[in-house]
mmCIF file of C-alpha atoms in Angstrom:
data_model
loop_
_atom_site.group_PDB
_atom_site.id
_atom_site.type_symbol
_atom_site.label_atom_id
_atom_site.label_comp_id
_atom_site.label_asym_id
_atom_site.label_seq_id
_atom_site.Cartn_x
_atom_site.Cartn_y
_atom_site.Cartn_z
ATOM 1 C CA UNK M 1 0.000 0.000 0.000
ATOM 2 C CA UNK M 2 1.605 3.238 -1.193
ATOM 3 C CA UNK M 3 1.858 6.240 1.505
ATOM 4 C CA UNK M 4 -1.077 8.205 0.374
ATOM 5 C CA UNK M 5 -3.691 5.127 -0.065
ATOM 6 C CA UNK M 6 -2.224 4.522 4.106
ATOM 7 C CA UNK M 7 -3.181 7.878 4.852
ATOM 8 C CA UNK M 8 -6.611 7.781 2.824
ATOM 9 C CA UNK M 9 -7.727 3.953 4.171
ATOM 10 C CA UNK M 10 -6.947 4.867 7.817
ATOM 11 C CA UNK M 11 -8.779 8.188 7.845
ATOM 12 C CA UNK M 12 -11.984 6.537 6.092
ATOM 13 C CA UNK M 13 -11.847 4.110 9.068
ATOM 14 C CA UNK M 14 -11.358 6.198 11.883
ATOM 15 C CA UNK M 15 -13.800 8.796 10.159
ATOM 16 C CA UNK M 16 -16.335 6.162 10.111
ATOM 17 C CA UNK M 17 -15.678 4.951 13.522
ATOM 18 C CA UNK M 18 -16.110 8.282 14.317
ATOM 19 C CA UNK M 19 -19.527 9.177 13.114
ATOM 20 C CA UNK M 20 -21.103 5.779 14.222
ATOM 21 C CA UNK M 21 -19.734 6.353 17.704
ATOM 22 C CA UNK M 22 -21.326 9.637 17.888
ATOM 23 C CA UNK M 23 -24.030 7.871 16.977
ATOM 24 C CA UNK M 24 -23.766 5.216 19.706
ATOM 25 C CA UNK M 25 -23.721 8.214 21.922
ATOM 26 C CA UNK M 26 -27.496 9.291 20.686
ATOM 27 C CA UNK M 27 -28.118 5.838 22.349
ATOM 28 C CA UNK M 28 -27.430 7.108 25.759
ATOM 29 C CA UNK M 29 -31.149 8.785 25.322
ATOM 30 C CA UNK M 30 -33.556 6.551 27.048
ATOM 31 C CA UNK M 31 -35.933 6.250 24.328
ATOM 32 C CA UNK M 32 -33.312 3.071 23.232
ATOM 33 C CA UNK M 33 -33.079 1.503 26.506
ATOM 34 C CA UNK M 34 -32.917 -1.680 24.955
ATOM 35 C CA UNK M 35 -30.171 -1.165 22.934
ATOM 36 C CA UNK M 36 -28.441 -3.224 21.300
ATOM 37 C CA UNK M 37 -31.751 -4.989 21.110
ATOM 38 C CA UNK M 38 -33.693 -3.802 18.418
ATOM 39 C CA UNK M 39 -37.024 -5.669 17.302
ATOM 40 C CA UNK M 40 -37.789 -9.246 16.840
ATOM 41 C CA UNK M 41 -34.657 -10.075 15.069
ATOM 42 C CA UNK M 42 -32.228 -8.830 17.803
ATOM 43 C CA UNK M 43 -34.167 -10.811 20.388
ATOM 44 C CA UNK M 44 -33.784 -13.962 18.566
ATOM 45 C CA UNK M 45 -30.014 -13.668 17.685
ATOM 46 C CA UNK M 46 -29.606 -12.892 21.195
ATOM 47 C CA UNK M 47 -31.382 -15.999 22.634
ATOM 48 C CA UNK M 48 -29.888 -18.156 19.765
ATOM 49 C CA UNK M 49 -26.260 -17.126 20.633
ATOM 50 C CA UNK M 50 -27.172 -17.564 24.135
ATOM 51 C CA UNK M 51 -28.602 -21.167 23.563
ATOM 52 C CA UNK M 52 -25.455 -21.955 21.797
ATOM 53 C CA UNK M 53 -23.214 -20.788 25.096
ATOM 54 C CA UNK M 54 -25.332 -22.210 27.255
ATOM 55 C CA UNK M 55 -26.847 -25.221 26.129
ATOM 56 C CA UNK M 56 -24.748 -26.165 22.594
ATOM 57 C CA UNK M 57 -27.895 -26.054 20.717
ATOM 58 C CA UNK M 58 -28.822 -23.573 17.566
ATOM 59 C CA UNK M 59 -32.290 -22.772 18.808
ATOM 60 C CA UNK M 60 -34.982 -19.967 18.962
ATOM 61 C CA UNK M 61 -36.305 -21.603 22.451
ATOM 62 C CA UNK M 62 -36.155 -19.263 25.551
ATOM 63 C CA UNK M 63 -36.317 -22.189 27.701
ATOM 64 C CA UNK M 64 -35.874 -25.947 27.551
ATOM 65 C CA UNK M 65 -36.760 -28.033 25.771
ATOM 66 C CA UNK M 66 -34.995 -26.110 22.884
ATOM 67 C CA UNK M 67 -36.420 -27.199 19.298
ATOM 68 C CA UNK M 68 -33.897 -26.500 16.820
ATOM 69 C CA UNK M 69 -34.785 -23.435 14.151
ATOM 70 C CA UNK M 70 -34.239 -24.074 10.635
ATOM 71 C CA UNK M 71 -35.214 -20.669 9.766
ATOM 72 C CA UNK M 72 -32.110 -18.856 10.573
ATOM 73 C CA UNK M 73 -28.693 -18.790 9.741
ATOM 74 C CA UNK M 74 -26.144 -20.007 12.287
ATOM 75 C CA UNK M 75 -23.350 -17.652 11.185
ATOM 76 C CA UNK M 76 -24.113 -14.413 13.207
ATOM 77 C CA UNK M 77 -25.609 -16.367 16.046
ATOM 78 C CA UNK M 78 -22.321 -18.004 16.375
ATOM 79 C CA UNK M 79 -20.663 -14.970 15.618
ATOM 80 C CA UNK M 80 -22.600 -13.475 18.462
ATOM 81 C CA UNK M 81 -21.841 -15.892 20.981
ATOM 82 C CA UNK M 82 -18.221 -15.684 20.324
ATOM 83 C CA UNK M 83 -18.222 -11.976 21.128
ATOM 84 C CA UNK M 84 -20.641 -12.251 24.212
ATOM 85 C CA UNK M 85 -18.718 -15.807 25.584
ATOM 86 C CA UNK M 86 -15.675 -12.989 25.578
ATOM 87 C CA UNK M 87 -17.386 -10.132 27.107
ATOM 88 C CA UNK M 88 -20.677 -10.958 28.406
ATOM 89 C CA UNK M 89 -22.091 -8.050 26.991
ATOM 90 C CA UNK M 90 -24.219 -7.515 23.554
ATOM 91 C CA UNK M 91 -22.707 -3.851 24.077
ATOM 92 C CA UNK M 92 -19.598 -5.711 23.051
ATOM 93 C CA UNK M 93 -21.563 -7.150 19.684
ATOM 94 C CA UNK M 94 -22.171 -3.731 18.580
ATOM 95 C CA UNK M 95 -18.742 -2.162 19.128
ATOM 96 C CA UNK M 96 -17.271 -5.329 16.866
ATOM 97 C CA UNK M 97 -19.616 -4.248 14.364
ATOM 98 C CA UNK M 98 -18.855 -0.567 14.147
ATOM 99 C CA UNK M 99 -14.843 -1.965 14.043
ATOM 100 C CA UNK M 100 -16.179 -4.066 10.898
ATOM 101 C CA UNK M 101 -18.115 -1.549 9.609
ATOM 102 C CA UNK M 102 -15.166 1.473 10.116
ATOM 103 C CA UNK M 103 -12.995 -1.802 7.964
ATOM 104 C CA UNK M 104 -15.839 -2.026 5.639
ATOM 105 C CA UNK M 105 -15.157 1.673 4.182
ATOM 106 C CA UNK M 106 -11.427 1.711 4.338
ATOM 107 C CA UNK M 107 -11.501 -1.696 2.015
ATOM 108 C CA UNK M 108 -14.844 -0.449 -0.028
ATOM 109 C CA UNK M 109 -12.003 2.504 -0.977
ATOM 110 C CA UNK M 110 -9.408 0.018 -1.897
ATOM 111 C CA UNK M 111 -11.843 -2.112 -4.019
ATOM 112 C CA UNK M 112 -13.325 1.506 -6.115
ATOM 113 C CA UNK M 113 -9.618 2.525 -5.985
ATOM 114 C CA UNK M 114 -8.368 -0.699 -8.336
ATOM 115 C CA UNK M 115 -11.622 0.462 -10.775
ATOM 116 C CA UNK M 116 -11.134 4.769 -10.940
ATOM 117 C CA UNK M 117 -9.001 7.077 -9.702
ATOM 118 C CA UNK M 118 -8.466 7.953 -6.414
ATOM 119 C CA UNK M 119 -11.181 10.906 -6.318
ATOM 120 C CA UNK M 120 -13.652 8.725 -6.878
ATOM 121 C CA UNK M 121 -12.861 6.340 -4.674
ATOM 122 C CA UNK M 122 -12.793 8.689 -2.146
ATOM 123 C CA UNK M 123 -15.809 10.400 -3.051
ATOM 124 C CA UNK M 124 -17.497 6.860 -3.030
ATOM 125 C CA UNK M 125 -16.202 5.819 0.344
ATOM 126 C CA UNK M 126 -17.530 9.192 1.971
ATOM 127 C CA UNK M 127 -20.845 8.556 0.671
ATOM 128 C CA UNK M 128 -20.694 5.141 1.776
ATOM 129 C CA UNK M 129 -19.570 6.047 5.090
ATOM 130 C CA UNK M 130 -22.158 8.684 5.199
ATOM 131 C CA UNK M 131 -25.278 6.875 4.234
ATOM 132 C CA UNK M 132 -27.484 6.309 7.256
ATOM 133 C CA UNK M 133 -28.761 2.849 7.754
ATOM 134 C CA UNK M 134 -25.345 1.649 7.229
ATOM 135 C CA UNK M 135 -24.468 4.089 10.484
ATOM 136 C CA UNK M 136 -27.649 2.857 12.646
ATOM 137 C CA UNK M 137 -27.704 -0.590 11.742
ATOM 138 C CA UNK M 138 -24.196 -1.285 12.758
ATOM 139 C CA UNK M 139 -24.970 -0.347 15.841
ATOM 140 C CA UNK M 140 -27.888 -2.775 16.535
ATOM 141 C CA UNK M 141 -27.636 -6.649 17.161
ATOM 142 C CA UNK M 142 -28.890 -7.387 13.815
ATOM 143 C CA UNK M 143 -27.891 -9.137 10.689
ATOM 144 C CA UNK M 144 -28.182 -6.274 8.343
ATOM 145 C CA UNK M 145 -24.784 -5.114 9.423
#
């Protein structure tokens, strides 16, 4: 990586990690006071990653017997319980995310950078960076991050 893509990829990512923590901050307000938690969706990764630490079974069940779901994915679940078996925390979750996320517009530069020049790729990364669900949703226990 030459000096100037350096200096371009790590201010995308700490710009990004910037604006998503301020952000998390918003989160503080107690209109979110289940956050990380948002919706139906949230609840179930939650409970399946929690099944898998608990009980070593990929299921939707909040309490035993656990039937097994075939409807989800097992990825983020299991990608969930890693983070939580760490730091017992779903607060944890969604600070891995906004890491992945603050990665996800550095590389998103590299990848429009091999394609155009580097304006563009820069001017594509902001936008990306900028664009609001990708900001909330990274934030939120949730798949679409």
């Amino acid at each position: 990586m030459g000096g100037n893509i350096k200096i371009a990829f790590s201010f995308l990512f700490l710009t990004a990690l910037g604006l998503i923590f301020l952000w998390l901050g918003k989160l503080a307000d107690p209109g979110f006071s289940d956050f990380p938690l948002r919706g139906g969706d949230s609840k179930q990764y939650a409970q399946s990653a929690l099944n898998l630490l608990h009980y070593g079974q990929f299921s939707l069940s909040s309490a035993p017997p656990l039937l097994p779901d075939a409807f989800r994915t097992p990825g983020y679940p299991v990608f969930v319980a890693l983070i939580f078996a760490v730091f017992k925390s779903f607060f944890a979750v969604s600070i891995a995310q906004i890491i992945l996320q603050g990665f996800l517009v550095a590389l998103f530069y590299r990848l429009v950078l091999r394609f155009f020049n580097r304006r563009v790729a820069l001017l594509a990364a902001v936008l990306l960076m900028l664009e609001p669900s990708m900001i909330i949703y990274s934030t939120w226990l949730a798949t679409d991050t």
